[in-house]
Amino acid sequence: MGRAQADGRVAVVTGAGRGIGAAVCHRLAADGLSVVATDIDEAAAQVTAAAVGGVARRLDVSDPDDVRGLAGSLERCDVLVNNAGIWRFAPLAKITPEYVRAVLDTNVLGTVLCTQALAPLMAQQGGGAIVNLTSITAHAIPPGVGIYPASKAAVIALTKQTAIEYASKGIRANAVGPGFIPTPGTLDTYGADEETQRERGCIVPLGRYGTPDEIADAVAFFASDASRYVTGQVLFVDGGVTEASMLFMFAAQS
Ligand SMILES: NC(=O)c1ccc[n+]([C@@H]2O[C@H](COP(=O)([O-])OP(=O)(O)OC[C@H]3O[C@@H](n4cnc5c(N)ncnc54)[C@H](O)[C@@H]3O)[C@@H](O)[C@H]2O)c1
């Protein structure tokens, strides 16, 4: 997708160094936004920023000073995509307090901090759009995935709360829930090669895993004026997984 002429709007994307975050940066740049690509991995953020003609910033979303520093350095913000997320899969019986804190700090606290810090910039220019990344695991929980589904269920609640509390400032908040999307962070789960991904993808009603670009399309919808009367909503972009019964999955596997 090509880069469009910048139209003056600014999008901040967290976890922009790779995977879904990088795809979102490409899509928003193509839609004419100037992208601030942020990531805890500064080198990765720089690669994305260079590719989309944006700027890179190192940002740990769970660090209040980092987040304040980013907000203080910006003159405007029209779109915030809270995409940075981590997971470490393990049965509940095996998870430690440190692990729980780490996942909640990035996925939940990070979303709160970025929202708190950047919403005032949006309000000052009359409004904006916040898009949070949740997950199908917030809706249908597989075993052995630790605190991750709880963190993403919290993101859904936060999205609705943000929508209600910031509506009067002209700020909309919605969430996108990806299904099975091979990215650098998920190759262990979905298979590193295309053949494995194709075989495993047949459990999805639409017959295949999704792509980061397909998630970026949904994020772009919520970021744009096309969704100007939509707030507090969750869109699962999952090829039908959240609505498929176990019977479908067993049939697809056999
Ligand atoms: N890929 C999927 O199948 C899938 C499914 C459901 C939900 N999601 C969600 O989509 C989002 C992106 O997933 P992905 O697969 O692209 O992940 P990924 O691991 O490929 O990329 C995540 C990026 O976030 C960055 N990051 C991690 N911790 C950070 C922090 N504290 N501050 C700032 N940046 C940080 C990483 O450096 C990395 O660049 C996540 O929120 C994830 O939970 C992904």
mmCIF file with all atom_site columns, C-alpha atoms and ligand atoms in Angstrom, residues 14-22 38-41 44 59-63 82-87 105-107 133-137 148 152 176-186 190 212 215, ligand 1:
data_model
loop_
_atom_site.group_PDB
_atom_site.id
_atom_site.type_symbol
_atom_site.label_atom_id
_atom_site.label_alt_id
_atom_site.label_comp_id
_atom_site.label_asym_id
_atom_site.label_entity_id
_atom_site.label_seq_id
_atom_site.pdbx_PDB_ins_code
_atom_site.Cartn_x
_atom_site.Cartn_y
_atom_site.Cartn_z
_atom_site.occupancy
_atom_site.B_iso_or_equiv
_atom_site.pdbx_formal_charge
_atom_site.auth_seq_id
_atom_site.auth_comp_id
_atom_site.auth_asym_id
_atom_site.auth_atom_id
_atom_site.pdbx_PDB_model_num
ATOM   1  C CA  . THR A 1 14  ? 2.227   1.581   20.254 1.00 0.00 ? 14  THR A CA  1
ATOM   2  C CA  . GLY A 1 15  ? 4.084   -1.679  19.678 1.00 0.00 ? 15  GLY A CA  1
ATOM   3  C CA  . ALA A 1 16  ? 4.677   -0.405  16.138 1.00 0.00 ? 16  ALA A CA  1
ATOM   4  C CA  . GLY A 1 17  ? 7.976   -2.167  15.543 1.00 0.00 ? 17  GLY A CA  1
ATOM   5  C CA  . ARG A 1 18  ? 6.565   -5.342  14.033 1.00 0.00 ? 18  ARG A CA  1
ATOM   6  C CA  . GLY A 1 19  ? 3.493   -7.488  13.465 1.00 0.00 ? 19  GLY A CA  1
ATOM   7  C CA  . ILE A 1 20  ? 0.071   -5.884  13.688 1.00 0.00 ? 20  ILE A CA  1
ATOM   8  C CA  . GLY A 1 21  ? 1.433   -2.555  14.949 1.00 0.00 ? 21  GLY A CA  1
ATOM   9  C CA  . ALA A 1 22  ? 3.703   -2.184  11.907 1.00 0.00 ? 22  ALA A CA  1
ATOM   10 C CA  . THR A 1 38  ? 6.476   3.840   19.115 1.00 0.00 ? 38  THR A CA  1
ATOM   11 C CA  . ASP A 1 39  ? 7.887   0.647   20.574 1.00 0.00 ? 39  ASP A CA  1
ATOM   12 C CA  . ILE A 1 40  ? 9.875   -0.530  23.572 1.00 0.00 ? 40  ILE A CA  1
ATOM   13 C CA  . ASP A 1 41  ? 12.314  -1.747  20.894 1.00 0.00 ? 41  ASP A CA  1
ATOM   14 C CA  . ALA A 1 44  ? 12.250  -1.756  15.415 1.00 0.00 ? 44  ALA A CA  1
ATOM   15 C CA  . LEU A 1 59  ? 8.151   4.008   24.426 1.00 0.00 ? 59  LEU A CA  1
ATOM   16 C CA  . ASP A 1 60  ? 7.500   1.464   27.154 1.00 0.00 ? 60  ASP A CA  1
ATOM   17 C CA  . VAL A 1 61  ? 3.725   1.820   27.533 1.00 0.00 ? 61  VAL A CA  1
ATOM   18 C CA  . SER A 1 62  ? 3.856   0.580   31.121 1.00 0.00 ? 62  SER A CA  1
ATOM   19 C CA  . ASP A 1 63  ? 6.251   3.353   32.201 1.00 0.00 ? 63  ASP A CA  1
ATOM   20 C CA  . ASN A 1 82  ? -3.075  0.923   21.856 1.00 0.00 ? 82  ASN A CA  1
ATOM   21 C CA  . ASN A 1 83  ? -1.540  -2.117  20.197 1.00 0.00 ? 83  ASN A CA  1
ATOM   22 C CA  . ALA A 1 84  ? 1.457   -3.053  22.388 1.00 0.00 ? 84  ALA A CA  1
ATOM   23 C CA  . GLY A 1 85  ? 0.731   -6.365  24.072 1.00 0.00 ? 85  GLY A CA  1
ATOM   24 C CA  . ILE A 1 86  ? 2.517   -9.348  25.537 1.00 0.00 ? 86  ILE A CA  1
ATOM   25 C CA  . TRP A 1 87  ? 1.552   -12.861 26.518 1.00 0.00 ? 87  TRP A CA  1
ATOM   26 C CA  . ASP A 1 105 ? 1.288   -3.750  33.184 1.00 0.00 ? 105 ASP A CA  1
ATOM   27 C CA  . THR A 1 106 ? 1.715   -3.820  29.411 1.00 0.00 ? 106 THR A CA  1
ATOM   28 C CA  . ASN A 1 107 ? -1.755  -4.816  28.254 1.00 0.00 ? 107 ASN A CA  1
ATOM   29 C CA  . LEU A 1 133 ? -6.305  -4.192  20.588 1.00 0.00 ? 133 LEU A CA  1
ATOM   30 C CA  . THR A 1 134 ? -8.145  -6.922  22.442 1.00 0.00 ? 134 THR A CA  1
ATOM   31 C CA  . SER A 1 135 ? -8.241  -10.613 21.481 1.00 0.00 ? 135 SER A CA  1
ATOM   32 C CA  . ILE A 1 136 ? -10.627 -13.458 20.735 1.00 0.00 ? 136 ILE A CA  1
ATOM   33 C CA  . THR A 1 137 ? -9.373  -15.003 23.995 1.00 0.00 ? 137 THR A CA  1
ATOM   34 C CA  . TYR A 1 148 ? -3.709  -13.044 28.929 1.00 0.00 ? 148 TYR A CA  1
ATOM   35 C CA  . LYS A 1 152 ? -7.766  -8.575  27.068 1.00 0.00 ? 152 LYS A CA  1
ATOM   36 C CA  . VAL A 1 176 ? -10.413 -4.664  17.467 1.00 0.00 ? 176 VAL A CA  1
ATOM   37 C CA  . GLY A 1 177 ? -10.102 -8.320  18.483 1.00 0.00 ? 177 GLY A CA  1
ATOM   38 C CA  . PRO A 1 178 ? -7.779  -10.265 16.206 1.00 0.00 ? 178 PRO A CA  1
ATOM   39 C CA  . GLY A 1 179 ? -8.198  -13.996 15.701 1.00 0.00 ? 179 GLY A CA  1
ATOM   40 C CA  . PHE A 1 180 ? -5.245  -16.178 14.684 1.00 0.00 ? 180 PHE A CA  1
ATOM   41 C CA  . ILE A 1 181 ? -2.768  -13.818 13.019 1.00 0.00 ? 181 ILE A CA  1
ATOM   42 C CA  . PRO A 1 182 ? 0.770   -15.068 12.357 1.00 0.00 ? 182 PRO A CA  1
ATOM   43 C CA  . THR A 1 183 ? 3.215   -12.325 13.405 1.00 0.00 ? 183 THR A CA  1
ATOM   44 C CA  . PRO A 1 184 ? 6.773   -12.431 14.779 1.00 0.00 ? 184 PRO A CA  1
ATOM   45 C CA  . GLY A 1 185 ? 5.219   -12.764 18.237 1.00 0.00 ? 185 GLY A CA  1
ATOM   46 C CA  . THR A 1 186 ? 2.921   -15.683 17.401 1.00 0.00 ? 186 THR A CA  1
ATOM   47 C CA  . TYR A 1 190 ? 0.738   -20.778 14.683 1.00 0.00 ? 190 TYR A CA  1
ATOM   48 C CA  . PRO A 1 212 ? -1.807  -8.194  10.028 1.00 0.00 ? 212 PRO A CA  1
ATOM   49 C CA  . ILE A 1 215 ? -6.452  -6.276  11.325 1.00 0.00 ? 215 ILE A CA  1
HETATM 50 N N1  . LIG B 2 .   ? -1.188  -11.978 16.473 1.00 0.00 ? 1   LIG B N1  1
HETATM 51 C C1  . LIG B 2 .   ? -2.323  -12.474 16.983 1.00 0.00 ? 1   LIG B C1  1
HETATM 52 O O1  . LIG B 2 .   ? -2.760  -13.609 16.649 1.00 0.00 ? 1   LIG B O1  1
HETATM 53 C C2  . LIG B 2 .   ? -3.108  -11.679 17.980 1.00 0.00 ? 1   LIG B C2  1
HETATM 54 C C3  . LIG B 2 .   ? -4.351  -12.201 18.405 1.00 0.00 ? 1   LIG B C3  1
HETATM 55 C C4  . LIG B 2 .   ? -5.106  -11.497 19.315 1.00 0.00 ? 1   LIG B C4  1
HETATM 56 C C5  . LIG B 2 .   ? -4.651  -10.274 19.811 1.00 0.00 ? 1   LIG B C5  1
HETATM 57 N N2  . LIG B 2 .   ? -3.437  -9.790  19.396 1.00 0.00 ? 1   LIG B N2  1
HETATM 58 C C6  . LIG B 2 .   ? -2.983  -8.507  19.960 1.00 0.00 ? 1   LIG B C6  1
HETATM 59 O O2  . LIG B 2 .   ? -2.509  -7.668  18.923 1.00 0.00 ? 1   LIG B O2  1
HETATM 60 C C7  . LIG B 2 .   ? -1.425  -6.862  19.421 1.00 0.00 ? 1   LIG B C7  1
HETATM 61 C C8  . LIG B 2 .   ? -0.209  -7.037  18.525 1.00 0.00 ? 1   LIG B C8  1
HETATM 62 O O3  . LIG B 2 .   ? 0.146   -8.409  18.466 1.00 0.00 ? 1   LIG B O3  1
HETATM 63 P P1  . LIG B 2 .   ? 1.329   -8.961  17.530 1.00 0.00 ? 1   LIG B P1  1
HETATM 64 O O4  . LIG B 2 .   ? 1.000   -10.365 17.234 1.00 0.00 ? 1   LIG B O4  1
HETATM 65 O O5  . LIG B 2 .   ? 1.596   -8.000  16.436 1.00 0.00 ? 1   LIG B O5  1
HETATM 66 O O6  . LIG B 2 .   ? 2.564   -8.940  18.588 1.00 0.00 ? 1   LIG B O6  1
HETATM 67 P P2  . LIG B 2 .   ? 4.142   -8.950  18.360 1.00 0.00 ? 1   LIG B P2  1
HETATM 68 O O7  . LIG B 2 .   ? 4.737   -9.620  19.551 1.00 0.00 ? 1   LIG B O7  1
HETATM 69 O O8  . LIG B 2 .   ? 4.518   -9.458  17.013 1.00 0.00 ? 1   LIG B O8  1
HETATM 70 O O9  . LIG B 2 .   ? 4.497   -7.378  18.427 1.00 0.00 ? 1   LIG B O9  1
HETATM 71 C C9  . LIG B 2 .   ? 4.259   -6.674  19.619 1.00 0.00 ? 1   LIG B C9  1
HETATM 72 C C10 . LIG B 2 .   ? 5.103   -5.407  19.641 1.00 0.00 ? 1   LIG B C10 1
HETATM 73 O O10 . LIG B 2 .   ? 4.847   -4.766  20.897 1.00 0.00 ? 1   LIG B O10 1
HETATM 74 C C11 . LIG B 2 .   ? 6.082   -4.323  21.454 1.00 0.00 ? 1   LIG B C11 1
HETATM 75 N N3  . LIG B 2 .   ? 5.973   -4.227  22.913 1.00 0.00 ? 1   LIG B N3  1
HETATM 76 C C12 . LIG B 2 .   ? 5.944   -5.233  23.815 1.00 0.00 ? 1   LIG B C12 1
HETATM 77 N N4  . LIG B 2 .   ? 5.878   -4.731  25.058 1.00 0.00 ? 1   LIG B N4  1
HETATM 78 C C13 . LIG B 2 .   ? 5.860   -3.390  24.932 1.00 0.00 ? 1   LIG B C13 1
HETATM 79 C C14 . LIG B 2 .   ? 5.790   -2.306  25.862 1.00 0.00 ? 1   LIG B C14 1
HETATM 80 N N5  . LIG B 2 .   ? 5.768   -2.520  27.204 1.00 0.00 ? 1   LIG B N5  1
HETATM 81 N N6  . LIG B 2 .   ? 5.767   -1.045  25.392 1.00 0.00 ? 1   LIG B N6  1
HETATM 82 C C15 . LIG B 2 .   ? 5.810   -0.818  24.059 1.00 0.00 ? 1   LIG B C15 1
HETATM 83 N N7  . LIG B 2 .   ? 5.906   -1.768  23.133 1.00 0.00 ? 1   LIG B N7  1
HETATM 84 C C16 . LIG B 2 .   ? 5.915   -3.058  23.570 1.00 0.00 ? 1   LIG B C16 1
HETATM 85 C C17 . LIG B 2 .   ? 7.096   -5.376  21.000 1.00 0.00 ? 1   LIG B C17 1
HETATM 86 O O11 . LIG B 2 .   ? 8.435   -4.866  21.040 1.00 0.00 ? 1   LIG B O11 1
HETATM 87 C C18 . LIG B 2 .   ? 6.612   -5.694  19.581 1.00 0.00 ? 1   LIG B C18 1
HETATM 88 O O12 . LIG B 2 .   ? 7.225   -4.847  18.625 1.00 0.00 ? 1   LIG B O12 1
HETATM 89 C C19 . LIG B 2 .   ? -1.202  -7.312  20.865 1.00 0.00 ? 1   LIG B C19 1
HETATM 90 O O13 . LIG B 2 .   ? -1.893  -6.444  21.734 1.00 0.00 ? 1   LIG B O13 1
HETATM 91 C C20 . LIG B 2 .   ? -1.819  -8.695  20.910 1.00 0.00 ? 1   LIG B C20 1
HETATM 92 O O14 . LIG B 2 .   ? -2.232  -9.051  22.214 1.00 0.00 ? 1   LIG B O14 1
HETATM 93 C C21 . LIG B 2 .   ? -2.658  -10.470 18.496 1.00 0.00 ? 1   LIG B C21 1
#
